[in-house]
């Protein structure tokens, strides 16, 4: 049996969880592939992050679902927290102006927002604007908690430094 819509699928997922059946990546991805047109990204995130197990991969399905139905604002809301995901990066390339405006707006309103500069940096990198991305990624590194994000940002900054120093040495020779 297949759930006809998001609400039914979510109810089934809740029942499975209550009965001790662990939800997996496939279950969540299937749920987030349902029609999300009447669902806010914030509500989906709040529910999902409250789950014991909430891997990143299913968020890609939600971003892709919103993108397909042209709910770009909702897709960007998810990309704000997960800009490094493949589905988010595709969204950022396809809707670069909207993404930059959205992320800059958040950063301007809340300079200490933990994800705004991270998302801005990733967007600018996706657009090949490494030099512009650098200060945003440096700020994101300062705001990031310990863990995988810090490692990823450090690696990107290393790559940018390498690319820019190669560019400078080619200009000077």
mmCIF file of C-alpha atoms in Angstrom:
data_model
loop_
_atom_site.group_PDB
_atom_site.id
_atom_site.type_symbol
_atom_site.label_atom_id
_atom_site.label_comp_id
_atom_site.label_asym_id
_atom_site.label_seq_id
_atom_site.Cartn_x
_atom_site.Cartn_y
_atom_site.Cartn_z
ATOM 1 C CA UNK A 1 0.000 0.000 0.000
ATOM 2 C CA UNK A 2 1.188 3.515 -0.845
ATOM 3 C CA UNK A 3 0.206 6.583 1.109
ATOM 4 C CA UNK A 4 -1.839 8.909 -1.110
ATOM 5 C CA UNK A 5 -0.421 12.123 0.345
ATOM 6 C CA UNK A 6 2.010 13.661 2.814
ATOM 7 C CA UNK A 7 -0.381 13.753 5.786
ATOM 8 C CA UNK A 8 -1.305 10.069 5.453
ATOM 9 C CA UNK A 9 2.342 9.089 4.905
ATOM 10 C CA UNK A 10 3.403 11.117 7.962
ATOM 11 C CA UNK A 11 0.667 9.483 10.080
ATOM 12 C CA UNK A 12 1.874 6.042 8.943
ATOM 13 C CA UNK A 13 5.447 7.023 9.814
ATOM 14 C CA UNK A 14 4.310 8.151 13.288
ATOM 15 C CA UNK A 15 2.482 4.823 13.798
ATOM 16 C CA UNK A 16 5.555 2.856 12.695
ATOM 17 C CA UNK A 17 7.706 4.816 15.122
ATOM 18 C CA UNK A 18 5.239 4.311 17.999
ATOM 19 C CA UNK A 19 5.301 0.561 17.289
ATOM 20 C CA UNK A 20 9.081 0.554 17.539
ATOM 21 C CA UNK A 21 9.726 0.222 13.807
ATOM 22 C CA UNK A 22 12.696 2.470 13.025
ATOM 23 C CA UNK A 23 12.233 4.927 10.177
ATOM 24 C CA UNK A 24 15.003 4.930 7.607
ATOM 25 C CA UNK A 25 16.341 7.157 4.832
ATOM 26 C CA UNK A 26 14.014 5.583 2.253
ATOM 27 C CA UNK A 27 10.926 6.118 4.424
ATOM 28 C CA UNK A 28 11.755 9.776 5.060
ATOM 29 C CA UNK A 29 12.753 10.381 1.423
ATOM 30 C CA UNK A 30 9.455 8.865 0.249
ATOM 31 C CA UNK A 31 7.562 11.038 2.723
ATOM 32 C CA UNK A 32 9.330 14.194 1.519
ATOM 33 C CA UNK A 33 8.664 13.279 -2.122
ATOM 34 C CA UNK A 34 4.901 13.615 -1.560
ATOM 35 C CA UNK A 35 3.019 16.789 -2.528
ATOM 36 C CA UNK A 36 4.383 19.443 -0.160
ATOM 37 C CA UNK A 37 2.441 22.347 -1.677
ATOM 38 C CA UNK A 38 0.429 22.892 1.517
ATOM 39 C CA UNK A 39 3.366 22.315 3.874
ATOM 40 C CA UNK A 40 5.818 24.912 5.149
ATOM 41 C CA UNK A 41 9.484 23.971 5.139
ATOM 42 C CA UNK A 42 9.759 25.219 8.747
ATOM 43 C CA UNK A 43 7.044 22.785 9.866
ATOM 44 C CA UNK A 44 8.679 19.889 8.030
ATOM 45 C CA UNK A 45 12.074 20.734 9.547
ATOM 46 C CA UNK A 46 10.676 21.114 13.061
ATOM 47 C CA UNK A 47 8.993 17.703 12.874
ATOM 48 C CA UNK A 48 11.939 16.003 11.165
ATOM 49 C CA UNK A 49 14.618 17.332 13.509
ATOM 50 C CA UNK A 50 12.537 16.163 16.490
ATOM 51 C CA UNK A 51 12.936 12.569 15.243
ATOM 52 C CA UNK A 52 15.624 10.464 16.925
ATOM 53 C CA UNK A 53 17.164 9.631 13.547
ATOM 54 C CA UNK A 54 17.221 12.426 10.976
ATOM 55 C CA UNK A 55 19.918 11.949 8.339
ATOM 56 C CA UNK A 56 20.500 14.703 5.778
ATOM 57 C CA UNK A 57 19.687 12.707 2.617
ATOM 58 C CA UNK A 58 15.865 12.937 2.878
ATOM 59 C CA UNK A 59 16.138 16.746 2.984
ATOM 60 C CA UNK A 60 17.350 16.471 -0.618
ATOM 61 C CA UNK A 61 14.001 14.894 -1.533
ATOM 62 C CA UNK A 62 12.131 17.772 0.134
ATOM 63 C CA UNK A 63 14.255 20.404 -1.647
ATOM 64 C CA UNK A 64 13.736 18.637 -4.986
ATOM 65 C CA UNK A 65 9.982 18.343 -4.350
ATOM 66 C CA UNK A 66 9.628 22.058 -3.596
ATOM 67 C CA UNK A 67 11.806 22.902 -6.614
ATOM 68 C CA UNK A 68 9.632 20.793 -8.934
ATOM 69 C CA UNK A 69 6.448 22.574 -7.853
ATOM 70 C CA UNK A 70 8.197 25.978 -8.059
ATOM 71 C CA UNK A 71 7.981 26.684 -4.320
ATOM 72 C CA UNK A 72 11.444 28.210 -4.457
ATOM 73 C CA UNK A 73 11.052 30.146 -1.181
ATOM 74 C CA UNK A 74 10.336 26.899 0.695
ATOM 75 C CA UNK A 75 13.197 25.100 -1.064
ATOM 76 C CA UNK A 76 15.528 27.963 -0.118
ATOM 77 C CA UNK A 77 14.393 27.698 3.507
ATOM 78 C CA UNK A 78 15.691 24.105 3.526
ATOM 79 C CA UNK A 79 18.811 25.069 1.562
ATOM 80 C CA UNK A 80 19.578 27.665 4.250
ATOM 81 C CA UNK A 81 20.270 24.822 6.697
ATOM 82 C CA UNK A 82 21.629 22.329 4.140
ATOM 83 C CA UNK A 83 23.347 24.321 1.354
ATOM 84 C CA UNK A 84 26.034 21.658 0.897
ATOM 85 C CA UNK A 85 23.541 19.006 -0.292
ATOM 86 C CA UNK A 86 23.492 18.218 -3.993
ATOM 87 C CA UNK A 87 19.798 19.149 -4.394
ATOM 88 C CA UNK A 88 20.443 22.456 -2.612
ATOM 89 C CA UNK A 89 23.446 23.270 -4.793
ATOM 90 C CA UNK A 90 21.394 22.632 -7.931
ATOM 91 C CA UNK A 91 18.702 24.959 -6.565
ATOM 92 C CA UNK A 92 21.307 27.640 -5.747
ATOM 93 C CA UNK A 93 22.727 27.509 -9.283
ATOM 94 C CA UNK A 94 19.286 27.617 -10.924
ATOM 95 C CA UNK A 95 17.937 30.410 -8.713
ATOM 96 C CA UNK A 96 21.142 32.257 -7.835
ATOM 97 C CA UNK A 97 19.666 35.781 -7.620
ATOM 98 C CA UNK A 98 16.774 34.656 -5.424
ATOM 99 C CA UNK A 99 19.136 32.608 -3.244
ATOM 100 C CA UNK A 100 21.630 35.442 -2.774
ATOM 101 C CA UNK A 101 18.829 37.907 -1.943
ATOM 102 C CA UNK A 102 17.225 35.461 0.503
ATOM 103 C CA UNK A 103 20.460 34.537 2.322
ATOM 104 C CA UNK A 104 21.738 38.153 2.389
ATOM 105 C CA UNK A 105 18.418 39.276 3.861
ATOM 106 C CA UNK A 106 18.760 36.770 6.691
ATOM 107 C CA UNK A 107 22.402 37.705 7.283
ATOM 108 C CA UNK A 108 21.523 41.433 7.339
ATOM 109 C CA UNK A 109 18.675 40.895 9.829
ATOM 110 C CA UNK A 110 20.694 38.517 12.008
ATOM 111 C CA UNK A 111 24.483 38.757 11.505
ATOM 112 C CA UNK A 112 24.973 35.899 14.004
ATOM 113 C CA UNK A 113 22.634 33.526 12.146
ATOM 114 C CA UNK A 114 24.504 30.200 12.142
ATOM 115 C CA UNK A 115 23.578 29.311 8.540
ATOM 116 C CA UNK A 116 23.186 32.538 6.539
ATOM 117 C CA UNK A 117 26.869 33.110 5.752
ATOM 118 C CA UNK A 118 27.421 29.397 5.224
ATOM 119 C CA UNK A 119 24.628 29.351 2.624
ATOM 120 C CA UNK A 120 25.911 32.584 1.040
ATOM 121 C CA UNK A 121 29.426 31.146 0.811
ATOM 122 C CA UNK A 122 28.208 27.912 -0.772
ATOM 123 C CA UNK A 123 26.024 29.835 -3.256
ATOM 124 C CA UNK A 124 28.913 32.078 -4.310
ATOM 125 C CA UNK A 125 31.204 29.048 -4.670
ATOM 126 C CA UNK A 126 28.595 27.334 -6.857
ATOM 127 C CA UNK A 127 28.646 30.450 -9.055
ATOM 128 C CA UNK A 128 32.453 30.348 -9.313
ATOM 129 C CA UNK A 129 32.836 33.487 -7.178
ATOM 130 C CA UNK A 130 35.345 32.048 -4.701
ATOM 131 C CA UNK A 131 36.838 35.412 -3.782
ATOM 132 C CA UNK A 132 33.383 36.719 -2.793
ATOM 133 C CA UNK A 133 32.616 33.453 -0.979
ATOM 134 C CA UNK A 134 35.756 33.591 1.183
ATOM 135 C CA UNK A 135 34.659 36.189 3.805
ATOM 136 C CA UNK A 136 31.264 34.482 4.193
ATOM 137 C CA UNK A 137 32.889 31.086 4.704
ATOM 138 C CA UNK A 138 35.364 32.564 7.205
ATOM 139 C CA UNK A 139 32.453 34.022 9.183
ATOM 140 C CA UNK A 140 30.557 30.714 8.898
ATOM 141 C CA UNK A 141 33.620 28.907 10.264
ATOM 142 C CA UNK A 142 33.644 31.203 13.324
ATOM 143 C CA UNK A 143 29.909 30.616 13.901
ATOM 144 C CA UNK A 144 30.002 26.849 13.262
ATOM 145 C CA UNK A 145 29.929 24.398 16.133
ATOM 146 C CA UNK A 146 32.578 21.690 16.183
ATOM 147 C CA UNK A 147 31.934 18.820 13.822
ATOM 148 C CA UNK A 148 31.693 17.955 10.157
ATOM 149 C CA UNK A 149 30.603 21.435 9.021
ATOM 150 C CA UNK A 150 33.790 23.003 10.428
ATOM 151 C CA UNK A 151 35.894 20.401 8.602
ATOM 152 C CA UNK A 152 34.085 21.031 5.298
ATOM 153 C CA UNK A 153 34.371 24.828 5.579
ATOM 154 C CA UNK A 154 38.099 24.588 6.405
ATOM 155 C CA UNK A 155 38.622 22.417 3.324
ATOM 156 C CA UNK A 156 36.725 24.850 1.087
ATOM 157 C CA UNK A 157 38.746 27.773 2.446
ATOM 158 C CA UNK A 158 41.949 25.817 1.804
ATOM 159 C CA UNK A 159 40.819 25.172 -1.798
ATOM 160 C CA UNK A 160 39.937 28.852 -2.290
ATOM 161 C CA UNK A 161 43.320 29.957 -0.874
ATOM 162 C CA UNK A 162 45.059 27.518 -3.211
ATOM 163 C CA UNK A 163 43.065 28.699 -6.235
ATOM 164 C CA UNK A 164 43.594 32.385 -5.434
ATOM 165 C CA UNK A 165 47.337 31.964 -4.813
ATOM 166 C CA UNK A 166 47.638 30.138 -8.167
ATOM 167 C CA UNK A 167 45.743 33.002 -9.804
ATOM 168 C CA UNK A 168 48.061 35.566 -8.164
ATOM 169 C CA UNK A 169 51.238 33.723 -9.186
ATOM 170 C CA UNK A 170 49.974 33.506 -12.786
ATOM 171 C CA UNK A 171 49.226 37.255 -12.762
ATOM 172 C CA UNK A 172 52.667 38.084 -11.339
ATOM 173 C CA UNK A 173 54.647 35.960 -13.810
#
